[in-house]
Every structure is written in C-alpha cells, then in structure tokens.
mmCIF file of C-alpha atoms in Angstrom:
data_model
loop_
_atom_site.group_PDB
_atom_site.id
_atom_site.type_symbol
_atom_site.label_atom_id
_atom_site.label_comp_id
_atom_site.label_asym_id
_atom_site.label_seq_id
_atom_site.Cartn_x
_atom_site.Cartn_y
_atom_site.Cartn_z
ATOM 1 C CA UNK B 1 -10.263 95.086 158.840
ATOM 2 C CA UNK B 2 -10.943 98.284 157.739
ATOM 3 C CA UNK B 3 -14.923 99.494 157.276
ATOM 4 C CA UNK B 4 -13.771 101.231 153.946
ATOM 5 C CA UNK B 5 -13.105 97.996 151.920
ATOM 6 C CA UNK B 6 -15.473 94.898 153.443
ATOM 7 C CA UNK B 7 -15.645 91.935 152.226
ATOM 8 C CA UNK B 8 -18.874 91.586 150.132
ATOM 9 C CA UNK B 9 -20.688 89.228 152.595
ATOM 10 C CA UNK B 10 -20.335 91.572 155.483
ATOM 11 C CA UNK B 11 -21.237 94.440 152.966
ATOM 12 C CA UNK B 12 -24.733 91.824 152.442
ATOM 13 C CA UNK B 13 -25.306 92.171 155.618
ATOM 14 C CA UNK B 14 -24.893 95.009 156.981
ATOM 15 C CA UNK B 15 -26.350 96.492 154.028
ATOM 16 C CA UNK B 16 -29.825 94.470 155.437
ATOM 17 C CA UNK B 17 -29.291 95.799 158.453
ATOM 18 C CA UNK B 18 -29.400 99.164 157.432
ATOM 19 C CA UNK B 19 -31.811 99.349 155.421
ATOM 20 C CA UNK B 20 -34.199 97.453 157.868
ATOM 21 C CA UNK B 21 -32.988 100.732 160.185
ATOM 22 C CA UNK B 22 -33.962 103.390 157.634
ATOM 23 C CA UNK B 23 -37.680 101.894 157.234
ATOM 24 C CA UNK B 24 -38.658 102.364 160.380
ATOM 25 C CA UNK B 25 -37.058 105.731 160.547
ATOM 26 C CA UNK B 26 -38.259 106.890 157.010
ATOM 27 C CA UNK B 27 -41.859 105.426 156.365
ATOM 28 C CA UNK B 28 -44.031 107.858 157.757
ATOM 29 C CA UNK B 29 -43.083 110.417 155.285
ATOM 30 C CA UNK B 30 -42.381 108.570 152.456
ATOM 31 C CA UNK B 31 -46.300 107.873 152.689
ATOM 32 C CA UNK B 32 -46.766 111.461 152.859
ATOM 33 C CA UNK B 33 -44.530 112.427 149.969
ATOM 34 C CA UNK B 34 -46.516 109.795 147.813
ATOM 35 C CA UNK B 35 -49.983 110.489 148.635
ATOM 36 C CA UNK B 36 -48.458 114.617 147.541
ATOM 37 C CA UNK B 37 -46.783 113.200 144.306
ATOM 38 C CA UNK B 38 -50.140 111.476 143.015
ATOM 39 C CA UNK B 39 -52.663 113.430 144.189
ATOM 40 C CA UNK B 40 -54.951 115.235 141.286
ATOM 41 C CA UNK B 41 -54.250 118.552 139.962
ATOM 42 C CA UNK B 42 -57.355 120.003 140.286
ATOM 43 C CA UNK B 43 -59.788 119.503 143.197
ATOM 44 C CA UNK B 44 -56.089 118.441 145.517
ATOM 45 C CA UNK B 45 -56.908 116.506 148.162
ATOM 46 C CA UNK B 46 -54.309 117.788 150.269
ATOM 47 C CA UNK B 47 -53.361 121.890 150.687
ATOM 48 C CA UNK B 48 -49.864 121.267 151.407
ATOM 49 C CA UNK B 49 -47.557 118.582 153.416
ATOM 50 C CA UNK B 50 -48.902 119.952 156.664
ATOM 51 C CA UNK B 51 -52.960 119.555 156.064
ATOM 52 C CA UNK B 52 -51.622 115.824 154.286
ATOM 53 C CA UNK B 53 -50.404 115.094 157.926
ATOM 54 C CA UNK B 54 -53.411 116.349 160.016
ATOM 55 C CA UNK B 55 -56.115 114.837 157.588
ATOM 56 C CA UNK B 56 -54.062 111.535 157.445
ATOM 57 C CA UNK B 57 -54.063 111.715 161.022
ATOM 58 C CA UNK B 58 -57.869 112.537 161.633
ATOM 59 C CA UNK B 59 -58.869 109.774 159.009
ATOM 60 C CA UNK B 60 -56.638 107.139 159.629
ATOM 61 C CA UNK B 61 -55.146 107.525 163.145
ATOM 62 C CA UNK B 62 -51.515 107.026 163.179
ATOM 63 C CA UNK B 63 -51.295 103.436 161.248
ATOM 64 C CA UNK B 64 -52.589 105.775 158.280
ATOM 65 C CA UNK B 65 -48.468 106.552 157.818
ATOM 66 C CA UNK B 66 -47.463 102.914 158.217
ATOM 67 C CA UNK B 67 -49.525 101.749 155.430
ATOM 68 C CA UNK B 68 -47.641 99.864 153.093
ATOM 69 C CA UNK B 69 -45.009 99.362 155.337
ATOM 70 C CA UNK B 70 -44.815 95.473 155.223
ATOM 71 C CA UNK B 71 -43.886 95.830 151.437
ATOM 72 C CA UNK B 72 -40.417 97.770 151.808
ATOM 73 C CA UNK B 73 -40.073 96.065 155.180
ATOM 74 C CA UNK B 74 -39.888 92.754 153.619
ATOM 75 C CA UNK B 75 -38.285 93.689 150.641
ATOM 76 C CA UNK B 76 -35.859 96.359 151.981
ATOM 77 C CA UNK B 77 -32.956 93.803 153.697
ATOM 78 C CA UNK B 78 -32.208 92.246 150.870
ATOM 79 C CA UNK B 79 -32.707 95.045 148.865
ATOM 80 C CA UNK B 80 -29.977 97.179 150.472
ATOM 81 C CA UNK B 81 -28.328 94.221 151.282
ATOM 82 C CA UNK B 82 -27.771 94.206 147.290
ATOM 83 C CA UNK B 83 -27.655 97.674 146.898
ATOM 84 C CA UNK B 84 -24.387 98.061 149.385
ATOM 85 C CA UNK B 85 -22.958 94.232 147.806
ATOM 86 C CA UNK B 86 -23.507 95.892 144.274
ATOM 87 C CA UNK B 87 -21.227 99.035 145.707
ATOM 88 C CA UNK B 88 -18.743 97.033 146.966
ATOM 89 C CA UNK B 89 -18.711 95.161 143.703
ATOM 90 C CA UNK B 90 -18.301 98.785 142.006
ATOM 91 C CA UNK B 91 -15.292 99.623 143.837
ATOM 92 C CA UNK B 92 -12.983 96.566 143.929
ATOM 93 C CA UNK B 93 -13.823 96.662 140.221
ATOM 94 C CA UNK B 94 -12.264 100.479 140.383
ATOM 95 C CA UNK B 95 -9.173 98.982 142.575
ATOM 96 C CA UNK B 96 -5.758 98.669 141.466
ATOM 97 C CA UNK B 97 -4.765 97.518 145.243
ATOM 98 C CA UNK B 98 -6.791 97.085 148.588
ATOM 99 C CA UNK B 99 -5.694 100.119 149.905
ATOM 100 C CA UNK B 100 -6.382 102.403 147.270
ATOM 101 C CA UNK B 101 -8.299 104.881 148.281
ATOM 102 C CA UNK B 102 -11.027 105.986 145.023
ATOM 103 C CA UNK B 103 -11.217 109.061 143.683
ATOM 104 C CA UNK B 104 -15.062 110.714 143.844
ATOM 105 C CA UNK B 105 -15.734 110.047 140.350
ATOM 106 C CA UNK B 106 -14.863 106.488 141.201
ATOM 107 C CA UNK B 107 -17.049 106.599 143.924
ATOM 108 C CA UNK B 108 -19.918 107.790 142.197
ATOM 109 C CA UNK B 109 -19.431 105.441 139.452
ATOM 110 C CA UNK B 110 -19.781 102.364 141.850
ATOM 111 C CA UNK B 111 -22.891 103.732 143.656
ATOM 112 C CA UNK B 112 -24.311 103.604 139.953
ATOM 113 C CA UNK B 113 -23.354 100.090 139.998
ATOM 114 C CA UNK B 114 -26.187 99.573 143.302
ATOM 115 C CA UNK B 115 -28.180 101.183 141.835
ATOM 116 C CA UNK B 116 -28.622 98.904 138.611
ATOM 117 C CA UNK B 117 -28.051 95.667 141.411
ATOM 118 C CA UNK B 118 -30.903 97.106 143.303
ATOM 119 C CA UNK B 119 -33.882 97.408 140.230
ATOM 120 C CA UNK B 120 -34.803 94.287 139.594
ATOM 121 C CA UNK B 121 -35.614 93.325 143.349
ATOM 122 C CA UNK B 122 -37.002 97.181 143.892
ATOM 123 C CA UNK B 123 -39.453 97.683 141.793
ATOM 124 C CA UNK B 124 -42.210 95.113 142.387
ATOM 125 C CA UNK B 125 -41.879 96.507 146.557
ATOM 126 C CA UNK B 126 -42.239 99.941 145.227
ATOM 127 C CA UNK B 127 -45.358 98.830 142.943
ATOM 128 C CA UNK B 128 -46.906 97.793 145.948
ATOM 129 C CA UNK B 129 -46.281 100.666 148.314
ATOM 130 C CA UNK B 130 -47.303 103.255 146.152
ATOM 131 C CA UNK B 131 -50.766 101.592 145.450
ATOM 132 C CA UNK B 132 -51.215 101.054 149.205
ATOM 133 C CA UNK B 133 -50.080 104.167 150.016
ATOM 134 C CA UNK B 134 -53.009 105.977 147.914
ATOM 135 C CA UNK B 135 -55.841 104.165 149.231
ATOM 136 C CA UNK B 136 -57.251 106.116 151.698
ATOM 137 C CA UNK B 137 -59.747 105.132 154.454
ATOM 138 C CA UNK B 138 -62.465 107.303 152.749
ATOM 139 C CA UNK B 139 -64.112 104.344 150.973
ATOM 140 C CA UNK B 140 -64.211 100.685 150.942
ATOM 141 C CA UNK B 141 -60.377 99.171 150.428
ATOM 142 C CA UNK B 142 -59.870 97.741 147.371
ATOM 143 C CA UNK B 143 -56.800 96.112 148.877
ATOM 144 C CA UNK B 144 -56.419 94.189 152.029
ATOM 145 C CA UNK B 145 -52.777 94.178 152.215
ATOM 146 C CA UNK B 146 -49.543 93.663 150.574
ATOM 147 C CA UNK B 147 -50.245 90.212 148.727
ATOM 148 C CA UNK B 148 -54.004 91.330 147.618
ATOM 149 C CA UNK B 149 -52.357 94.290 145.902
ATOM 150 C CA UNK B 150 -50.040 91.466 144.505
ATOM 151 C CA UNK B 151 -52.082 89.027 143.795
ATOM 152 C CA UNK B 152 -54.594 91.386 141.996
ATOM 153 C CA UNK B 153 -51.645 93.245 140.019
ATOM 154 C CA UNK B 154 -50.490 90.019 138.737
ATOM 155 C CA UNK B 155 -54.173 88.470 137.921
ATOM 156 C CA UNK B 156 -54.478 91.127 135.773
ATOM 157 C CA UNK B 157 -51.117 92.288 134.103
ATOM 158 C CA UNK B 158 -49.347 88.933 134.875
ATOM 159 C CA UNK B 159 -45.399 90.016 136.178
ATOM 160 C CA UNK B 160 -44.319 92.558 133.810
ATOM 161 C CA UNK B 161 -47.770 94.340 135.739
ATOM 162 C CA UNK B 162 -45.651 93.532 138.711
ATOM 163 C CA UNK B 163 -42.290 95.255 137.264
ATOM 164 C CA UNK B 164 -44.503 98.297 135.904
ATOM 165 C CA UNK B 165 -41.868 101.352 136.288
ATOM 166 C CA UNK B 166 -38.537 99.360 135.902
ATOM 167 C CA UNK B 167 -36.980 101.740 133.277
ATOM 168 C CA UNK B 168 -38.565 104.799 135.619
ATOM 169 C CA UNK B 169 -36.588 103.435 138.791
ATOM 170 C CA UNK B 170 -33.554 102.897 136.695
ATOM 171 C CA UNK B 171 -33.687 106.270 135.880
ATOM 172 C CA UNK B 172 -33.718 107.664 139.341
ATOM 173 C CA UNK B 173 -31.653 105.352 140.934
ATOM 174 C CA UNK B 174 -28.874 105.453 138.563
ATOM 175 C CA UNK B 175 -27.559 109.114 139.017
ATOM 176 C CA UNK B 176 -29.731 108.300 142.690
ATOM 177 C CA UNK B 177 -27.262 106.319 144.090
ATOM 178 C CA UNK B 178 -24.100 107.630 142.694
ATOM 179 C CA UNK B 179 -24.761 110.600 144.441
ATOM 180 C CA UNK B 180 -25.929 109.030 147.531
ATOM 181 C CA UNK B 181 -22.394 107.011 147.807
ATOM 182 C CA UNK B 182 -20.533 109.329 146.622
ATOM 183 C CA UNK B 183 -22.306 112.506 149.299
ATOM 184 C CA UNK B 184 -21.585 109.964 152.065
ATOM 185 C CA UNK B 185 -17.712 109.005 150.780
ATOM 186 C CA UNK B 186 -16.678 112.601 150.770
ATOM 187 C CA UNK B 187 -18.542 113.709 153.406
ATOM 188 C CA UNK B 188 -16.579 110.950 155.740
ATOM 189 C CA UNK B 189 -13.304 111.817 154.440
ATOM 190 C CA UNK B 190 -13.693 115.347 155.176
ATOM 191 C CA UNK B 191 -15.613 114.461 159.046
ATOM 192 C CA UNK B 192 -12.361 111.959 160.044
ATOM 193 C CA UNK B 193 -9.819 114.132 162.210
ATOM 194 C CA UNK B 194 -6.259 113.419 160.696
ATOM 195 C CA UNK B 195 -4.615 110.802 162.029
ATOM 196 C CA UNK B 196 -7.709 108.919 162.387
ATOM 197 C CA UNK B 197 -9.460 105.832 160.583
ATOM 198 C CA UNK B 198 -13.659 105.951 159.788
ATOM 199 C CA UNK B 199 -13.501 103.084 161.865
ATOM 200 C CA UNK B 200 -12.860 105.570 164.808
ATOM 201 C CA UNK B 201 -15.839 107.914 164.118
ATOM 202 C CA UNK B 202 -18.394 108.974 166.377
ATOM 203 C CA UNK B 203 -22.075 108.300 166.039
ATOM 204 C CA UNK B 204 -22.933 111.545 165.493
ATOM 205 C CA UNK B 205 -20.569 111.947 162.549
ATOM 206 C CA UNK B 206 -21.494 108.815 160.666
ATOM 207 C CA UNK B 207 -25.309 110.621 161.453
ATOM 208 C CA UNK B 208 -24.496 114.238 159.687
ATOM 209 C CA UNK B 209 -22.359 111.993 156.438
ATOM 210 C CA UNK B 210 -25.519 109.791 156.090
ATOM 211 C CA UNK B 211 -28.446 111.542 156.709
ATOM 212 C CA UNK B 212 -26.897 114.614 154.213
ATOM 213 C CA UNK B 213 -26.417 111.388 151.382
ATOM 214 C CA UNK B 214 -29.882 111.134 151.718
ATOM 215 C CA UNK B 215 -30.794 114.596 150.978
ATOM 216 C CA UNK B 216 -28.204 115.006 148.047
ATOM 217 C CA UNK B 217 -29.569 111.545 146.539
ATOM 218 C CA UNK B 218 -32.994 113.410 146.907
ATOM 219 C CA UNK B 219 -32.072 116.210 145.106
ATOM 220 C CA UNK B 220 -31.090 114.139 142.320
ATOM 221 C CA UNK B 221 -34.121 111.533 142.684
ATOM 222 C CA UNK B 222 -37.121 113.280 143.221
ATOM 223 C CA UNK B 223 -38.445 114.405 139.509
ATOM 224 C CA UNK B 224 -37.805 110.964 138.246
ATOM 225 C CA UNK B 225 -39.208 109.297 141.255
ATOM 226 C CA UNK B 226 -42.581 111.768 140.492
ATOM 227 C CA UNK B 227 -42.781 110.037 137.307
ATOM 228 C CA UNK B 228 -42.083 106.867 138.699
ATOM 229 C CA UNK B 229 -45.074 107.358 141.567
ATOM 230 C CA UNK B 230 -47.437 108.337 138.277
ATOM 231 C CA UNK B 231 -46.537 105.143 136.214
ATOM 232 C CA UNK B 232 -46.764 102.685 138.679
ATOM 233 C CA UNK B 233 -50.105 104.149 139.896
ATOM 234 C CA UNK B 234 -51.485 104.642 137.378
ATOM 235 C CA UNK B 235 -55.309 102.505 135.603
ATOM 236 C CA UNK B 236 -53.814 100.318 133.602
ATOM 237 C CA UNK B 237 -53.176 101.466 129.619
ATOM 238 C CA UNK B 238 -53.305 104.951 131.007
ATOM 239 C CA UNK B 239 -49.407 105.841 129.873
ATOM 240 C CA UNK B 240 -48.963 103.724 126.482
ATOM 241 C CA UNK B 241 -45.292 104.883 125.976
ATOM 242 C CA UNK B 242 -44.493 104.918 130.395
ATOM 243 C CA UNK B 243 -42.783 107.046 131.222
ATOM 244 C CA UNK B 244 -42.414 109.716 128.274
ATOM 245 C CA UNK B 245 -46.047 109.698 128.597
ATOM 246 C CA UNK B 246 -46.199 110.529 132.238
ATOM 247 C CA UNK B 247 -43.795 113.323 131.628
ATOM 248 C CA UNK B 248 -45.074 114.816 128.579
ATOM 249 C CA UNK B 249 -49.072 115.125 130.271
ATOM 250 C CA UNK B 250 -47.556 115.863 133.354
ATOM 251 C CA UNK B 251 -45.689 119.042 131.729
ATOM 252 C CA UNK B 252 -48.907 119.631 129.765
ATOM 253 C CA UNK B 253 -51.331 119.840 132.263
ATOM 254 C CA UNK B 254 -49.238 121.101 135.706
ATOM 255 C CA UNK B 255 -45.885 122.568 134.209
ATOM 256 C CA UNK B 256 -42.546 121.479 135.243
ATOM 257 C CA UNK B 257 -42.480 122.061 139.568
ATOM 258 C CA UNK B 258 -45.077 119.590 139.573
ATOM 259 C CA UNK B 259 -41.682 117.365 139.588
ATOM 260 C CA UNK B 260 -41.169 118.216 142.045
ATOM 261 C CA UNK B 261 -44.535 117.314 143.724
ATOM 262 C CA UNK B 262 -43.509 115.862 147.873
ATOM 263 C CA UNK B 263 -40.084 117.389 147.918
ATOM 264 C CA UNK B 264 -40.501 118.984 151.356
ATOM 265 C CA UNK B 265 -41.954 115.233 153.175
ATOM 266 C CA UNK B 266 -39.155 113.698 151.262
ATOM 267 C CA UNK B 267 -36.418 115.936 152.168
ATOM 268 C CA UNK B 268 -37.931 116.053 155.556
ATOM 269 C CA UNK B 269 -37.582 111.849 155.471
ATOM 270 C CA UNK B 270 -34.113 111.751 153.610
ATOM 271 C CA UNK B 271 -31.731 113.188 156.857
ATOM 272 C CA UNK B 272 -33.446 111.004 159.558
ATOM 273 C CA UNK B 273 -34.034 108.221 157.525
ATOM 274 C CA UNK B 274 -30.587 107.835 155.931
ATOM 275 C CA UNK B 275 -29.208 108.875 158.714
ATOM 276 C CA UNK B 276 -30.242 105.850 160.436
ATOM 277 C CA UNK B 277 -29.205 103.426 157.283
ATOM 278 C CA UNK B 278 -25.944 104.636 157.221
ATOM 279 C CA UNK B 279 -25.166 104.517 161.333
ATOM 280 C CA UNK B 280 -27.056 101.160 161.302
ATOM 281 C CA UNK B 281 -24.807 100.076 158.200
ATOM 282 C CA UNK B 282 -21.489 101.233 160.247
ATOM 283 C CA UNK B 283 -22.167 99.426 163.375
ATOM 284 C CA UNK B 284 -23.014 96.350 161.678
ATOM 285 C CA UNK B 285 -19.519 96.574 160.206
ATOM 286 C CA UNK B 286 -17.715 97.049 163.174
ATOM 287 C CA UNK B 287 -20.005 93.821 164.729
ATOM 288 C CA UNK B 288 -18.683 91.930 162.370
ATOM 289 C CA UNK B 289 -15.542 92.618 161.626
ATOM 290 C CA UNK B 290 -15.027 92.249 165.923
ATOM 291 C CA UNK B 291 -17.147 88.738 165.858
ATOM 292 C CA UNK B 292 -15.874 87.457 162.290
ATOM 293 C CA UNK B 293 -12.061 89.520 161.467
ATOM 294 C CA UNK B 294 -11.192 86.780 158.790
ATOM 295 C CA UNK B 295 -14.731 87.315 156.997
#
C-alpha cells in the first residue's frame, strides 16, 4: 500500500510515533523560544536567544531545557496521532477515488482539518509547558512537576482554567497546519525522481520535505502562538477579553515585532524537530504497511 493514502489506523500510529520523535528532537528550544516570548518588556531577563541559552545553562544545568518535557511527552502521541488521523480524515473527504492525487489547496484544506482534531487534546499539554517552562531556578518552585501545575490550575480555575487559550491555539494551528501539510505534500512531489513512488525516498529527502514544513508552519504560527504563550501564562483575570486583550496591550506597550518574540529558537527548533516527525512518521508507515499490508 501506498504511504500517500494510509489507512487511518496506521495514520494513528505512526502519527504517535512521530510526534514522540520530534519531542525529543525539538524540546530544548521550544523552552527557549517560550521563556523569549514571555519574558517582560522592560528589565528582559534575557539579551537575546544566545545569553537565554548560556544563563539557562549556568542556572539550571542542562535539565533547565527539558523542563516541561513530560507534559508534551505524554500528551504528544496521541496528539499527533490525531493530528495525522484528522489529515487523513481531510483528504479521503477531498477524494473522488483512492488514487487521486489532491490538488495543494486540497492539501492545505485537510491539514486545517488536524489542526481543529488536534485542539481539544493540545491545549491543556501546552497550558502546562508554558507555565513550567517560565519557572526558573532563581527562587523557590511554585510547581513540582507536571500534575502540581495541574492540579493547582484546576483547584483554582476548575477545567476551562485547564483549556485557557483554546480559541488562541485554534487560531495558530488552523492556517498552522495547513501549511505544515501542505509545505511537506509539495515539497515530496517535487523531491520524488520520475518514475518513482514516495515510498522509494531516501532518508535524507523525507528530512529536507519535513524539517522545511516545520519552518513554513512557523512562519505562519509564530505571532499567534506569542499570544497564545501570553494568555495561557498569564495571573489569572489578567486578559478579560483573551486573546484581543493580549494583542491589543501587547501592540500598546512593545509594538507589533514583539510577535514575533522567539522566532530565531523556534525556527532554529522547526527543521530538526520536524524533520525528525516527519522521517519518524514515514518509517512507521513503511513498518507497517511491511508487518500489516491488509491494515
């Protein structure tokens, strides 16, 4: 069976798979480009992405850039597992026959698709990484981990506390994840020598597609995401309206490139990181499509 079409269990799990893969490739910086994105205006913490590394680093030792981690860790198989199900759900939606092959509006259309699948199963993670990923080893933790920062969220904001920045994340992954789909379908179509299937495609190749995905869903993602990192890190009845009120003090008080607030750790992360999603996605195809064909 051909990698372009799978059948939506195999895209479940070799969606998990991947994701699992870009974790451990990506986390490191994505704790830089948060602790960038939230730090104050005045008085910065951190000069640029560099000094963020060495004073992470001097303060924290190397487990300073893991922190967090266990959050997206745990929550990032089934998340992508969803995220790549919900694509495959876009485009058989989008097909008049199996072997269609979709045009790139099509293929953008369906990556929207993940990313509404993905939301409601994101957000809560993403709640929980940002606020462990600002709490620095300068004072006494307020969180010990993962399900204090739960537990404590929930105690006092009940779940919607725990779904703080849904409409936020909607907003970046929406036009996110078209654009990451749609980067990584085009980008294979023009990397496969004629007369050859994707299933044929070397390592590096499936590398280059994915990891420059990442960096166009980036491009896309990153001023929402800014607001998103505000919101959901934010004292509680800080932002009234959410969002709108993040953006309109945020354009009041720092003008409009603080949107873009992190972009170098997080297009630094994006190659490497997707990179690895997208080669750990292929190969779990190609696993099971060689241990289970009639999947």
């Amino acid at each position: 069976m051909s990698s372009e079409h799978p059948s939506a269990i195999k895209n479940f799990l070799a969606g998990g798979f991947g994701g699992m893969c870009l974790v451990a490739a990506g986390h490191p910086l994505d704790t830089l480009k948060v602790r960038m994105q939230t730090q104050p205006s005045e008085n910065p913490i951190y000069r640029n992405t560099w000094d963020c590394v060495k004073k992470t680093a001097a303060r924290e030792g190397w487990r300073g850039f893991y922190k967090g981690m266990a959050a997206p860790m745990l929550g990032v198989a089934p998340m992508f597992a969803v995220c790549f199900w919900g694509y495959g759900i876009g485009k058989k939606l989008q097909l008049s026959s199996p072997d269609q092959q979709l045009t790139l509006l099509q293929t953008f259309n369906a990556g929207m698709v993940a990313g509404v699948f993905t939301t409601g199963i994101m957000v809560p993670g993403e709640r929980i990484k940002c606020i462990l990923q600002i709490q620095t080893s300068g004072g006494a933790a307020q969180y010990s981990g993962p399900v204090d920062v739960a537990r404590k969220v929930f105690r006092q904001s009940g779940i919607q506390g725990l779904y703080k920045g849904t409409c936020a994340t909607l907003l970046r992954d929406l036009p996110g994840s078209g654009m990451y789909f749609l980067g990584y379908e085009w980008l294979l179509r023009k990397l496969t020598p004629e007369g050859k299937s994707r299933d044929q495609l070397s390592a590096p190749r499936i590398l280059c597609a994915g990891g420059t995905a990442g960096v166009l869903n980036w491009a896309v993602a990153i001023a929402p995401d800014t607001l998103k990192s505000r919101l959901q890190t934010a004292p509680e009845g800080m932002y009234p309206r959410g969002i709108r009120d993040v953006f309109r003090v945020l354009m009041r008080q720092e003008g409009f490139l603080a949107l873009f607030k992190g972009l170098f750790p997080v297009m630094l992360r994006a190659f490497p990181a997707n990179a690895a999603c997208f080669l750990g996605f292929e190969v779990a195809i190609r696993f099971l499509n060689f241990v289970a064909p009639s999947w």
